[in-house]
Structures are given as C-alpha cells and as structure tokens.
GROMACS .gro file of C-alpha atoms in nm:
model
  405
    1UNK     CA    1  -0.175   0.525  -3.554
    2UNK     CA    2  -0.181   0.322  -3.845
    3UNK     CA    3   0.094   0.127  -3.762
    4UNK     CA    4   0.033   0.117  -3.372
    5UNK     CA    5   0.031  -0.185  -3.175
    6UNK     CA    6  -0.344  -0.144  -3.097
    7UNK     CA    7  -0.427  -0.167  -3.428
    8UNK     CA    8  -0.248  -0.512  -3.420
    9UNK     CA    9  -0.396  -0.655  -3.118
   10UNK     CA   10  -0.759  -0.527  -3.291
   11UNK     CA   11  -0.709  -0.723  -3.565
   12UNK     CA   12  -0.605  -1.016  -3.365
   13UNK     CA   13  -0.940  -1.017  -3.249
   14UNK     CA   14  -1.102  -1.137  -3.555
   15UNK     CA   15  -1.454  -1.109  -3.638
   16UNK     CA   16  -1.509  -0.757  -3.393
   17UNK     CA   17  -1.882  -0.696  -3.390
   18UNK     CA   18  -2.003  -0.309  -3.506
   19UNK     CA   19  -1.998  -0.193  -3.141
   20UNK     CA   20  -1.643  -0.299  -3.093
   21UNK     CA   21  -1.516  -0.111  -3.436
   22UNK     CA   22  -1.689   0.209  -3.387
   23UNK     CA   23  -1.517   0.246  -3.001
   24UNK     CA   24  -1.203   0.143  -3.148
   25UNK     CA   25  -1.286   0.430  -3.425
   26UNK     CA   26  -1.345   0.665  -3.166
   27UNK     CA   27  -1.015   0.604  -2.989
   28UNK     CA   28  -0.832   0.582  -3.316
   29UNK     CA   29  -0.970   0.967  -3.340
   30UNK     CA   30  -0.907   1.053  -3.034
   31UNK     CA   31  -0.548   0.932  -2.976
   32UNK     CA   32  -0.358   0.779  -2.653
   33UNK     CA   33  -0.328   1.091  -2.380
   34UNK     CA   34   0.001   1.259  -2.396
   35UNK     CA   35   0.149   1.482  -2.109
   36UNK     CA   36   0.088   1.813  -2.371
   37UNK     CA   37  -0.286   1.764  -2.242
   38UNK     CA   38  -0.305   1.987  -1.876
   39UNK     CA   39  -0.541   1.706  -1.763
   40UNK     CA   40  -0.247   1.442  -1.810
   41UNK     CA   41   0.075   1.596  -1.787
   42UNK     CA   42   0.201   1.431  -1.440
   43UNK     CA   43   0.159   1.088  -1.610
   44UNK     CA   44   0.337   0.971  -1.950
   45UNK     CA   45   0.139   0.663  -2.121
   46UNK     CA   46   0.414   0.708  -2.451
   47UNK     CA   47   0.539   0.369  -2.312
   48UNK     CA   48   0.204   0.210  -2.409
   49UNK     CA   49   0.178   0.330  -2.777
   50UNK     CA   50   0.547   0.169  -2.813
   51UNK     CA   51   0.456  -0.153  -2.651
   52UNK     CA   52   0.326  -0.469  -2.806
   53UNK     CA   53  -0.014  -0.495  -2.615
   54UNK     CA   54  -0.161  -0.810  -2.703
   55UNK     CA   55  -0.518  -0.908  -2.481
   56UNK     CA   56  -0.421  -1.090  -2.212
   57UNK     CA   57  -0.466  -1.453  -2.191
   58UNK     CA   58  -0.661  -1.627  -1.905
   59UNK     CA   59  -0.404  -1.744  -1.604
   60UNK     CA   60  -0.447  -1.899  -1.320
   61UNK     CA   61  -0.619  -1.726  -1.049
   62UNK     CA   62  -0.458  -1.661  -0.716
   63UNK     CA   63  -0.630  -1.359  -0.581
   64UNK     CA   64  -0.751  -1.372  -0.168
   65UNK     CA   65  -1.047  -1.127  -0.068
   66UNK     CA   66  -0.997  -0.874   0.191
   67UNK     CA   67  -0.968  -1.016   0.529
   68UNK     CA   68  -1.244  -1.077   0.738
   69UNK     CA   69  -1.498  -0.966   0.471
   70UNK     CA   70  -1.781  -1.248   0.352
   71UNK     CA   71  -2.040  -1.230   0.122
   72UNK     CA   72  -2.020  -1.215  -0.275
   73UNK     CA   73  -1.715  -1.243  -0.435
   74UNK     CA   74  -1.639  -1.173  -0.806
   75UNK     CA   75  -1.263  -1.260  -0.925
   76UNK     CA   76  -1.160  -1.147  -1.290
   77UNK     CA   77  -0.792  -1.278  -1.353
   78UNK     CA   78  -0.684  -1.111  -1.652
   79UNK     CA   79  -1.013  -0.898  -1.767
   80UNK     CA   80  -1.222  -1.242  -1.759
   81UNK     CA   81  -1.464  -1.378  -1.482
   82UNK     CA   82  -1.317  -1.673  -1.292
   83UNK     CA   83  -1.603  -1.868  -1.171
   84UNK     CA   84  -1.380  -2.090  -0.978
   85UNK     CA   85  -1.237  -1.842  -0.811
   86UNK     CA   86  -1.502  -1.645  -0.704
   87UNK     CA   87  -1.793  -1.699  -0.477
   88UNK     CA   88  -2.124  -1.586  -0.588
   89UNK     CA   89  -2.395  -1.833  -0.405
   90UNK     CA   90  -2.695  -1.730  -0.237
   91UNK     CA   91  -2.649  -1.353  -0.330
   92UNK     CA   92  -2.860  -1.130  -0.082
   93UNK     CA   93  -3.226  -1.041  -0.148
   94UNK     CA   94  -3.242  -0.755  -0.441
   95UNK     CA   95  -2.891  -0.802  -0.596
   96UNK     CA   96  -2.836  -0.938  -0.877
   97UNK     CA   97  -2.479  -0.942  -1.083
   98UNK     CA   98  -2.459  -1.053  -1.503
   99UNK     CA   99  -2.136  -1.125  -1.658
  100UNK     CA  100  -2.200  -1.195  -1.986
  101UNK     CA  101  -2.230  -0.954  -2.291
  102UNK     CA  102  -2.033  -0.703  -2.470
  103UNK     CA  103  -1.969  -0.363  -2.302
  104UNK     CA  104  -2.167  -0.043  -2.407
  105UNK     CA  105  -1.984   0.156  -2.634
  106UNK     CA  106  -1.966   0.450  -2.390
  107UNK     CA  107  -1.604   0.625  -2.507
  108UNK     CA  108  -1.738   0.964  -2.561
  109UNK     CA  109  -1.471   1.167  -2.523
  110UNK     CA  110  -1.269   0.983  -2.303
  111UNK     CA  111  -0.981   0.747  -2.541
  112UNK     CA  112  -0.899   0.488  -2.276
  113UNK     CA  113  -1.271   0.399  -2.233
  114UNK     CA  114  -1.329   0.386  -2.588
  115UNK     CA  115  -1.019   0.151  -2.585
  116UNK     CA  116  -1.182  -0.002  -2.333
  117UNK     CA  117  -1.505  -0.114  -2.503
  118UNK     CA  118  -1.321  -0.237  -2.798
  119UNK     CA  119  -1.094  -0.482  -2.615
  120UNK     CA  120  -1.286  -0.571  -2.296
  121UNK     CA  121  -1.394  -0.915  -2.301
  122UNK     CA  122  -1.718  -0.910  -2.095
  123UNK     CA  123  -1.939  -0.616  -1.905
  124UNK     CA  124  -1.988  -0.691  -1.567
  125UNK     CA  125  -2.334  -0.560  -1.436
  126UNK     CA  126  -2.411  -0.517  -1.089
  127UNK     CA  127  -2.799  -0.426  -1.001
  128UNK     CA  128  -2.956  -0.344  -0.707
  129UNK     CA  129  -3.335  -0.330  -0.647
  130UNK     CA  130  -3.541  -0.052  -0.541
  131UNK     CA  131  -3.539   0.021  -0.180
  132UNK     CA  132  -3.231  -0.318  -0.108
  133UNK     CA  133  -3.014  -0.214   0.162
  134UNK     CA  134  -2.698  -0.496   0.072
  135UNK     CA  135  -2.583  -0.576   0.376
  136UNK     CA  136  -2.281  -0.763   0.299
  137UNK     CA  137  -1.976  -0.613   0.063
  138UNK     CA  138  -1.939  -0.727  -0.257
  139UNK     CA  139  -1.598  -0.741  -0.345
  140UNK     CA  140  -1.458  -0.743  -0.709
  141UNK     CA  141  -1.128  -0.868  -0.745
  142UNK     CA  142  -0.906  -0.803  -1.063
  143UNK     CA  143  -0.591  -1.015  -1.055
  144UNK     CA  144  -0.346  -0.996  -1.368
  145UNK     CA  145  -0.062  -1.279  -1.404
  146UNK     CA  146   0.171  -1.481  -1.635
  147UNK     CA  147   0.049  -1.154  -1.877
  148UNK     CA  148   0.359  -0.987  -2.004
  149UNK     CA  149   0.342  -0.732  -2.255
  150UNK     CA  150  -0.056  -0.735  -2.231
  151UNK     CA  151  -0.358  -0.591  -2.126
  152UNK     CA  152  -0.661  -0.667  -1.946
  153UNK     CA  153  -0.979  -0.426  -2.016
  154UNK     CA  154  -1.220  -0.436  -1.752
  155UNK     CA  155  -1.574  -0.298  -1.766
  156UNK     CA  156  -1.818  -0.258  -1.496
  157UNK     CA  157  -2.154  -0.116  -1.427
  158UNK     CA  158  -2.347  -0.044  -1.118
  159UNK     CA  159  -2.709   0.040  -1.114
  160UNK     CA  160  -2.866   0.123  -0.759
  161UNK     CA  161  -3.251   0.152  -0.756
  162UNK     CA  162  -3.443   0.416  -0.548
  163UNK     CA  163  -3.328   0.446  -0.191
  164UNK     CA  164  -3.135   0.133  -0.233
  165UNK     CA  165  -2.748   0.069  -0.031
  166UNK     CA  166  -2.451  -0.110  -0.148
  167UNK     CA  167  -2.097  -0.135  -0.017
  168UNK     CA  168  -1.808  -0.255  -0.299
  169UNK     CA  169  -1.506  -0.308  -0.257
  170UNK     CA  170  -1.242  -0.340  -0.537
  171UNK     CA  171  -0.905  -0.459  -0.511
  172UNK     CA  172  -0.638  -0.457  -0.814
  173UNK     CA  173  -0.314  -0.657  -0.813
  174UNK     CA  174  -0.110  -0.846  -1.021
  175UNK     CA  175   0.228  -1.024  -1.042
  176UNK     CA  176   0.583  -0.870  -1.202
  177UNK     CA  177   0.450  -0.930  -1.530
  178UNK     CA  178   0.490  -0.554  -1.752
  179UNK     CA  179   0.092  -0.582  -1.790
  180UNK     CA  180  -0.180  -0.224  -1.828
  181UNK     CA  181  -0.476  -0.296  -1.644
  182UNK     CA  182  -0.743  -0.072  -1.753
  183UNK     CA  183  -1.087  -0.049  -1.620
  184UNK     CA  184  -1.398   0.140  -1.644
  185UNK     CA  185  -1.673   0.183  -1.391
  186UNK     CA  186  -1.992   0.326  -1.423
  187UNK     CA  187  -2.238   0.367  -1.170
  188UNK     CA  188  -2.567   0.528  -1.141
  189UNK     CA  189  -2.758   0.594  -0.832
  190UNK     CA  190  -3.091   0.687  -0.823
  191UNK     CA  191  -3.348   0.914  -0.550
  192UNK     CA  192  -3.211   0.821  -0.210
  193UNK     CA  193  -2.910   0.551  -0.320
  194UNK     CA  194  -2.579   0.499  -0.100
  195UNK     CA  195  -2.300   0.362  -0.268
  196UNK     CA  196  -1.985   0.298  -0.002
  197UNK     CA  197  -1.691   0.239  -0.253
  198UNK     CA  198  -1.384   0.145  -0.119
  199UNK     CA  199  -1.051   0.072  -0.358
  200UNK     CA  200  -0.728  -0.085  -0.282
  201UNK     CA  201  -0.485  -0.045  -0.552
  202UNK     CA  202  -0.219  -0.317  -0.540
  203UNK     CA  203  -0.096  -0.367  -0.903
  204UNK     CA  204   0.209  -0.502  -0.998
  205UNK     CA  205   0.556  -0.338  -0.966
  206UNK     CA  206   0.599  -0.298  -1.368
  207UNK     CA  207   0.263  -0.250  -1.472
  208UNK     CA  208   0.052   0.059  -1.576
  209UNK     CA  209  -0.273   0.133  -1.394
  210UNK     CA  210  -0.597   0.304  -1.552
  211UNK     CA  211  -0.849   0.330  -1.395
  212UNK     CA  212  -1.209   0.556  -1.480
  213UNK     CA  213  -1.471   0.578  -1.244
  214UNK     CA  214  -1.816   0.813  -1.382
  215UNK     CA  215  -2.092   0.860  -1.146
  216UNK     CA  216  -2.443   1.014  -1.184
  217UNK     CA  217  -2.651   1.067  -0.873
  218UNK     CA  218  -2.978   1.171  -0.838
  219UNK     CA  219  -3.174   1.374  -0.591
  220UNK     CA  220  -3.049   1.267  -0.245
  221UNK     CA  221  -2.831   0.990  -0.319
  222UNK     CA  222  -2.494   0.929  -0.193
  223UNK     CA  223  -2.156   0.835  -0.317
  224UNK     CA  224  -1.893   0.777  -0.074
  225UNK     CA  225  -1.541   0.682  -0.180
  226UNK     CA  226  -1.227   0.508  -0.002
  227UNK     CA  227  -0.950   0.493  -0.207
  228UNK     CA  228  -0.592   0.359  -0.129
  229UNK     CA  229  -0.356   0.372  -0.410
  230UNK     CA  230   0.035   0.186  -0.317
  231UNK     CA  231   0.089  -0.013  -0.666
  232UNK     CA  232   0.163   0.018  -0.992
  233UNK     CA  233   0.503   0.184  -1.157
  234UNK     CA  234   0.251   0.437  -1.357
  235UNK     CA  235  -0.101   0.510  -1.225
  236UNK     CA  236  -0.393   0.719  -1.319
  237UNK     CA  237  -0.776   0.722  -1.189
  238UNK     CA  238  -1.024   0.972  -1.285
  239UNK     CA  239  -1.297   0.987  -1.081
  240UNK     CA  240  -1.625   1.206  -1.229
  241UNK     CA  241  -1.898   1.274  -1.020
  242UNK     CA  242  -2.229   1.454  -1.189
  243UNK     CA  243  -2.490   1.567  -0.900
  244UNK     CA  244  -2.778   1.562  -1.128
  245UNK     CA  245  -3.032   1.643  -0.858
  246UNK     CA  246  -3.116   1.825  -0.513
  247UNK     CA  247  -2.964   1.663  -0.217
  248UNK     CA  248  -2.698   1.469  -0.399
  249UNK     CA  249  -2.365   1.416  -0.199
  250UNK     CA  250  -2.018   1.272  -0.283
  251UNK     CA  251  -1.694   1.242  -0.018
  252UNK     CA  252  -1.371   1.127  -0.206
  253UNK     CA  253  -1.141   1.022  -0.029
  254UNK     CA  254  -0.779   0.926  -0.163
  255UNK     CA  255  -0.446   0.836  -0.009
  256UNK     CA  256  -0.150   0.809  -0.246
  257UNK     CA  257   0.179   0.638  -0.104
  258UNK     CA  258   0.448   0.594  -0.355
  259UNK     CA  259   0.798   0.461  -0.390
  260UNK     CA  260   1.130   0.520  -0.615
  261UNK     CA  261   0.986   0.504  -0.991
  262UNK     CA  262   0.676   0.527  -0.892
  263UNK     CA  263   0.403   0.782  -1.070
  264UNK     CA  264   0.077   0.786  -0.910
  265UNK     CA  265  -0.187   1.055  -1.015
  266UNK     CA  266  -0.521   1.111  -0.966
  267UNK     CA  267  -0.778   1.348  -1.094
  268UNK     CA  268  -1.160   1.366  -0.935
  269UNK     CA  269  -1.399   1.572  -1.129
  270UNK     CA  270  -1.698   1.746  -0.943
  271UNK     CA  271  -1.978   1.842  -1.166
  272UNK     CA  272  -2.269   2.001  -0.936
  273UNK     CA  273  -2.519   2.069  -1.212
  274UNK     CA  274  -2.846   2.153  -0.976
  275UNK     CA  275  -2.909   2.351  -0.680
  276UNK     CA  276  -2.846   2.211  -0.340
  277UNK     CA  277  -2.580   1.968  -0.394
  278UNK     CA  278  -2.276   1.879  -0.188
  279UNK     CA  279  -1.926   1.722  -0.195
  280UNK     CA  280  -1.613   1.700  -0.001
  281UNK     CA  281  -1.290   1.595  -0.142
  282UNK     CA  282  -0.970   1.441   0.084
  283UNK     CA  283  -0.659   1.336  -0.038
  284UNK     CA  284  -0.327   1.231   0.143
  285UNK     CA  285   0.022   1.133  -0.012
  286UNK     CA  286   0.284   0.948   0.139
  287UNK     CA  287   0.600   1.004  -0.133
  288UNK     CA  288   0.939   0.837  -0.061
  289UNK     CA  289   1.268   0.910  -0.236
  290UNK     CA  290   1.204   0.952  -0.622
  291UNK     CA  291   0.857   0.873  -0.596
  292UNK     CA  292   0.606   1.097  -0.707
  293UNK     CA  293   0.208   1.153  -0.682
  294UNK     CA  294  -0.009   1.398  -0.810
  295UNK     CA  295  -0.393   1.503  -0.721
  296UNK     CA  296  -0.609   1.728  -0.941
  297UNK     CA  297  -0.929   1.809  -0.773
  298UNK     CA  298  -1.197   2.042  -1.013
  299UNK     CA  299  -1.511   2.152  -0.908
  300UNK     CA  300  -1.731   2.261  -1.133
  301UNK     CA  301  -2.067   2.432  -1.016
  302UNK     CA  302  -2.309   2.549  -1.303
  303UNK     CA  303  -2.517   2.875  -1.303
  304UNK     CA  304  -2.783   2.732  -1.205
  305UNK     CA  305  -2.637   2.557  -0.890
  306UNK     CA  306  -2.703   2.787  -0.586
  307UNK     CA  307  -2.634   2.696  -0.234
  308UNK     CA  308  -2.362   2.401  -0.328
  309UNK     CA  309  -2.106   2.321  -0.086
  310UNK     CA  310  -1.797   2.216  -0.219
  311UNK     CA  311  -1.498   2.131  -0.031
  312UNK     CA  312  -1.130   1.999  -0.107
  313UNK     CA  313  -0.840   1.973   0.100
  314UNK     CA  314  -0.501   1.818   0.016
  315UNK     CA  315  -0.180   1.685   0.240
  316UNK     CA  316   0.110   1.556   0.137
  317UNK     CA  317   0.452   1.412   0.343
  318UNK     CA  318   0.800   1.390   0.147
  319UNK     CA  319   1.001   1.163   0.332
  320UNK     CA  320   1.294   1.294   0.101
  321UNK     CA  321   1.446   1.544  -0.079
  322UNK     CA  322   1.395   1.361  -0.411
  323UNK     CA  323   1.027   1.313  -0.341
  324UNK     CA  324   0.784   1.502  -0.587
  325UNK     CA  325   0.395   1.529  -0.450
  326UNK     CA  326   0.186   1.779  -0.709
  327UNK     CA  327  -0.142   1.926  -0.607
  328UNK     CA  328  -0.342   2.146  -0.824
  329UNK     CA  329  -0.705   2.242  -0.685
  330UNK     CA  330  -0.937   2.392  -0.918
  331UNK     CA  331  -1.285   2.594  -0.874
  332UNK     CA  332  -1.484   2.684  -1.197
  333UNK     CA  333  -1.778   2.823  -0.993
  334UNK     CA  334  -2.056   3.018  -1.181
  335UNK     CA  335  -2.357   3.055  -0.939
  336UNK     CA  336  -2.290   3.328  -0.717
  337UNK     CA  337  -2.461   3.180  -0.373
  338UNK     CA  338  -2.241   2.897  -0.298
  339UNK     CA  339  -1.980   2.794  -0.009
  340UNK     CA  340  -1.651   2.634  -0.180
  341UNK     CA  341  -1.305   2.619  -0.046
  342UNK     CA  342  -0.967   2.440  -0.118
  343UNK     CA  343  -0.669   2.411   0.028
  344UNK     CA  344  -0.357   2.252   0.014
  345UNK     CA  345  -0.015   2.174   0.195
  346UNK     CA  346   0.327   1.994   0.120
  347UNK     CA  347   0.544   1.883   0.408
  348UNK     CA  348   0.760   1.642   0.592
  349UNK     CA  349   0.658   1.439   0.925
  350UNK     CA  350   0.652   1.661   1.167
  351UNK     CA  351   1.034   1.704   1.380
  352UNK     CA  352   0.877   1.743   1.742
  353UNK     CA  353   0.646   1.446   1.721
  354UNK     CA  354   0.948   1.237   1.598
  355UNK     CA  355   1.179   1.390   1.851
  356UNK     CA  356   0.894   1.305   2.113
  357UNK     CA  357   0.851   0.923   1.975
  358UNK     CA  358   1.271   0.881   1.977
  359UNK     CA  359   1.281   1.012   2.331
  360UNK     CA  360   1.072   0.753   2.445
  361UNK     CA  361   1.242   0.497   2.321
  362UNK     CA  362   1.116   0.443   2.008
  363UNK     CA  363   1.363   0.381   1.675
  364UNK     CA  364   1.408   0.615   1.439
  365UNK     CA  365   1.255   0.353   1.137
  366UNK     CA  366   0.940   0.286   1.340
  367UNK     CA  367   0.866   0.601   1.479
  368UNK     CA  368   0.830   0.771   1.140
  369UNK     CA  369   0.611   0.435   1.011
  370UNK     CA  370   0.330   0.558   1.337
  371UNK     CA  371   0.316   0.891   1.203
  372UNK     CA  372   0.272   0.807   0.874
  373UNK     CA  373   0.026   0.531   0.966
  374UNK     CA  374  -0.158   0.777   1.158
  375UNK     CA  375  -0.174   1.008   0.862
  376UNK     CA  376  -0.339   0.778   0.638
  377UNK     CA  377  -0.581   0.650   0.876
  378UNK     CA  378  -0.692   0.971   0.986
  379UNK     CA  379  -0.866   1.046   0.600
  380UNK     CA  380  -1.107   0.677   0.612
  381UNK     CA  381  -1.147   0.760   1.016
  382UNK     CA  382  -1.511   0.820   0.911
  383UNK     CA  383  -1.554   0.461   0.705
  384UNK     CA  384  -1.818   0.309   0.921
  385UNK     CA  385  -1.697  -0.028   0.870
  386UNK     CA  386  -1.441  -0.142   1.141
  387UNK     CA  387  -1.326  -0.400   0.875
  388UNK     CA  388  -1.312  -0.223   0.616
  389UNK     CA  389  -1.073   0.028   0.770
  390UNK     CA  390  -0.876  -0.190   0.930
  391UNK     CA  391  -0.788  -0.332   0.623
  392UNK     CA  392  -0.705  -0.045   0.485
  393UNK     CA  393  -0.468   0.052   0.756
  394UNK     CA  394  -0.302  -0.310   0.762
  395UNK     CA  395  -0.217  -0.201   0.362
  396UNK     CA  396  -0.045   0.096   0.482
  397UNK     CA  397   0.154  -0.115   0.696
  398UNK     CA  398   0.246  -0.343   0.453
  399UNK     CA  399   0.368  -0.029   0.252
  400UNK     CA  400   0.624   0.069   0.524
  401UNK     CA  401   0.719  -0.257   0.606
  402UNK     CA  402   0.520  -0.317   0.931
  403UNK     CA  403   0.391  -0.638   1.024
  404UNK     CA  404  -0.021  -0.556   0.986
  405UNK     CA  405  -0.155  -0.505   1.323
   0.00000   0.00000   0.00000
C-alpha cells in the first residue's frame, strides 16, 4: 500500500499525533477488506483503494431531524460537529455529550476502524449517569455534501451507567457527491442499562457506506436495535454484540430495501460469553430489479454459556427476476444446554394477496407498495415509540414512491 491513496491523504494531515500513526500502522497491516475474506465477499470496497480519498472538507449543513422528535440534537456534516446546526441546550438531567478530542485507537483487528481512528477528526462521547432514564431521543445526524472523492470518519462512544435508559437515533445521508462515510460506534452498557437504537440509513446515491457498531453489555442490560437501511450504492454494517454477563439481552432488527446497483450487506455478530444470556435477530429485504442485499447473522455461544437463547430469522421479497437477496445464518454453539434456532426464506409478494388487493380495486403499482409496506413494518411492530415507527414506515414509503402517510 505504499503507493495507496490513504497513504496520501495521511500525509496530508501533517503533524499526526502517535495515536493517529500507530492506527494508521495497524490498518496499513491489516489491509482494505477484499471479497476473498468469507466475512466480506457480498461487498467489493476495491473501488476505495483506487480512489483519491482526501478528508472531507466542512460544507454547509442542511440536515432536518426526524419528524416529530425533540430533544438533543447533534449534526456532524462531513465527520465534524456543526454547532449551528445542531441543538444541544438544556440537555436532560444525567446526560452529558463531549465533542472534542482525538478518538481511541481501538482498530484491533478490524481495518476500517483502525482507518477510522487515524482520519476521524473528533470522538464524540455520549454519557449517561447511573440510574438516568433519558426521556427524550437524542438524535445524531451525519450529513455529507459538496464532498466528492472524500471521506468523512466518524467516531462515537456511548457509555450507559448502572440501570440507566437511553433512546438514539442516527440518521446518515448525504448529497450525489461519490463520498465513503465511515463510522464507528461503541457502546457499553452496564448492570441493568437499556439502550433503544434506532438507524435510518439514507446516504447518497454514489457513495459507500461503513458502518461498525461493537457493544458490551453487562448483567441484565439491554440493547435493542432498529435498523432501516435504503441508501447508499455500496453498504456494509457490522453489528457485534458481547453478552458479558447473566441476564444480558440484544433484539436486532434490520430491514434492507435496495434498488438497481445497489449492494447492501449486513453482518450482526452474537457473542454470548456467560450463562443465561439472550438475543433475537430479525431481518427483512425488500430487493428490486438488479439490486442486491445480503445478511450474515453468527451466533456464537461459548462453553461456558448454558441456558442461552438465541434466535434468528430472515425474509426476503424479490420483486424481480434480476433481484439477488443472500442470507447465510450461522450457529457456532459449544455449551450443550442451550435453545438456538435460525431460519430463513426467499420469496416474492405473495400472488393471492395481490390478486385480492387488484380485485378490489386497487392498481397493480400500489397494491404491491401495501404489501411491501406491511412487510417492513411488521419487524419494528414492537418499537414502543409511536414516532419512532412511524417514521420509519414513512421511509419505506418514500422508498416505493408513496406519499408518507
């Protein structure tokens, strides 16, 4: 990679502290993923090693929250905090959110979060007190514009005390610019924690997507995911969940809808590391002509975990012959009292509902949008917050061309 254009927009940086070189190091060893990897061969990142990535440059910020949601409001418009933009005032009793400081150089093993905390311009911290129940969202917005042939690096950590609750909500979009937008979350919930994490990914029609989400819960805390995923031309989120302690839970939830050119692929990883630990994994894709989605779901339960519960299930509609939808479950299970199940189907909208909607008088074009809007919704039918899903319905809608109810 001596020759790559990361090394160039390193160097551009001028004056990198010691934390910065030794991630870039580490993803200098490590190497951009390539589609010969298992864990990556649905999505092709080769375009990115040819490209000339320079940081992106701050532009103007034009990002809206979700509707009908108040309360904090972080915008970062091309990887940097817009205090203009956002609306951080009077934050609630026990939270408290920093956005200055380098990120920790937390790469491991993973290349595009090493690449991550070499280029990101500022860590954004999010803290929650011991026994603060949040009771408004926080929403994080991450807008890229005017940012051709660049990236923005986004890092983020969430820290949620003892029996403290927190609902965010992330949204990521961006303009027709060819930008990557790469971000890193880390959260850690301790004894008792909820985290309600809901994600609307919006991106750009020419840009590349990365996203990495790593979560460690202690005993009896809760991580609850919502994640819609309808932008992008090339997307990939991991999601990595460690139960580190009795009582710990995680539901993913994921729906996928993609278009011609489209690649969108996600992989969660379940680690259940303890005894008496729980999870259960949904994931829905909508895939039009040449469009194409992929879900990898692993559980992994050690030796030592009895009596997990582990479930995954997978759907997928092709509205076309030329639509690809990939599923690949995986169990790696080696305690021997456990109850853990997958399954997995690929279809089309169903003939005698359709036949039933036409009959009625219903057109062809709309009938098929109701199914497929009631397929989505059905997998965040158990998101408490009326808002919440009805926003992430009315982003369906906008996906099939329907006026948002």
């Amino acid at each position: 990679m001596a020759d790559s254009p990361f090394d160039d927009a390193f160097a551009g940086l001028g004056g990198a502290s010691a934390q910065r070189r030794a991630a870039y190091d580490r993803f200098r060893s490590l190497g951009l993923p390539s589609r010969r990897q298992e864990d990556w061969k649905y999505t092709d990142l080769a375009g990115l090693d040819r490209a000339r990535l320079a940081p992106a440059a701050t532009g103007p910020a034009v990002s809206a929250p979700v509707a009908g949601l108040d309360g904090p409001l972080l915008v970062l418009t091309n990887g940097r905090v817009d205090a203009d933009a956002s609306r951080m005032g009077d934050l609630p009793a026990g939270l408290e959110i920093v956005t200055d400081g380098e990120p920790a150089s937390t790469g491991a093993d993973n290349a595009l979060a090493a690449l991550n905390a070499a280029f990101a311009p500022q860590a954004v911290h999010v803290r929650v007190a011991d026994g603060a129940a949040i009771d408004r969202p926080l929403q994080l917005l991450y807008r890229v514009t005017d940012a051709d042939a660049c990236a923005a690096h986004v890092r983020v950590r969430v820290a949620l005390g003892a029996r403290a609750a927190l609902t965010l909500v992330e949204r990521f979009e961006g303009d027709a610019s060819a930008y990557w937008q790469n971000q890193v979350l880390d959260v850690a919930g301790e004894t008792g924690s909820t985290l309600i994490h809901a994600l609307f990914q919006a991106e750009g029609p020419r840009s590349v997507h990365s996203g990495l989400t790593r979560v460690a819960l202690a005993g009896g805390a809760r991580y609850r995911r919502f994640d819609l995923q309808t932008g992008a031309e090339i997307a990939r989120n991991e999601v990595h969940v460690a139960a580190t302690e009795a009582g710990a839970h995680a539901d993913i939830r994921v729906a996928q809808m993609a278009r011609a050119g489209q690649s969108l692929d996600t992989r969660s990883y379940l680690d259940h590391r303890v005894a008496d630990t729980t999870s259960d994994q949904g994931a829905r894709a909508v895939v039009d002509a040449q469009g194409r989605t992929a879900f990898q779901g692993k559980v992994h339960v050690a030796r030592d975990a009895q009596r997990t519960d582990a479930q995954q299930q997978s759907k997928a509609i092709l509205l076309d012959e030329t639509a690809e939808a990939n599923t690949k479950p995986e169990l790696e299970i080696y305690a021997d009292d456990v109850v853990c199940a997958h399954g997995a189907t690929v279809g089309q909208l169903d003939a005698a509902a359709l036949f039933y909607l036409v009959q009625r008088g219903l057109p062809l074009a709309e009938a098929k949008a109701l199914l497929i809007e009631a397929f989505v919704a059905d997998l965040f039918g158990d998101l408490d917050d009326d808002t919440l899903r009805d926003a992430f319905v009315a982003a369906a809608q906008v996906w099939f061309g329907k006026e948002p109810s």
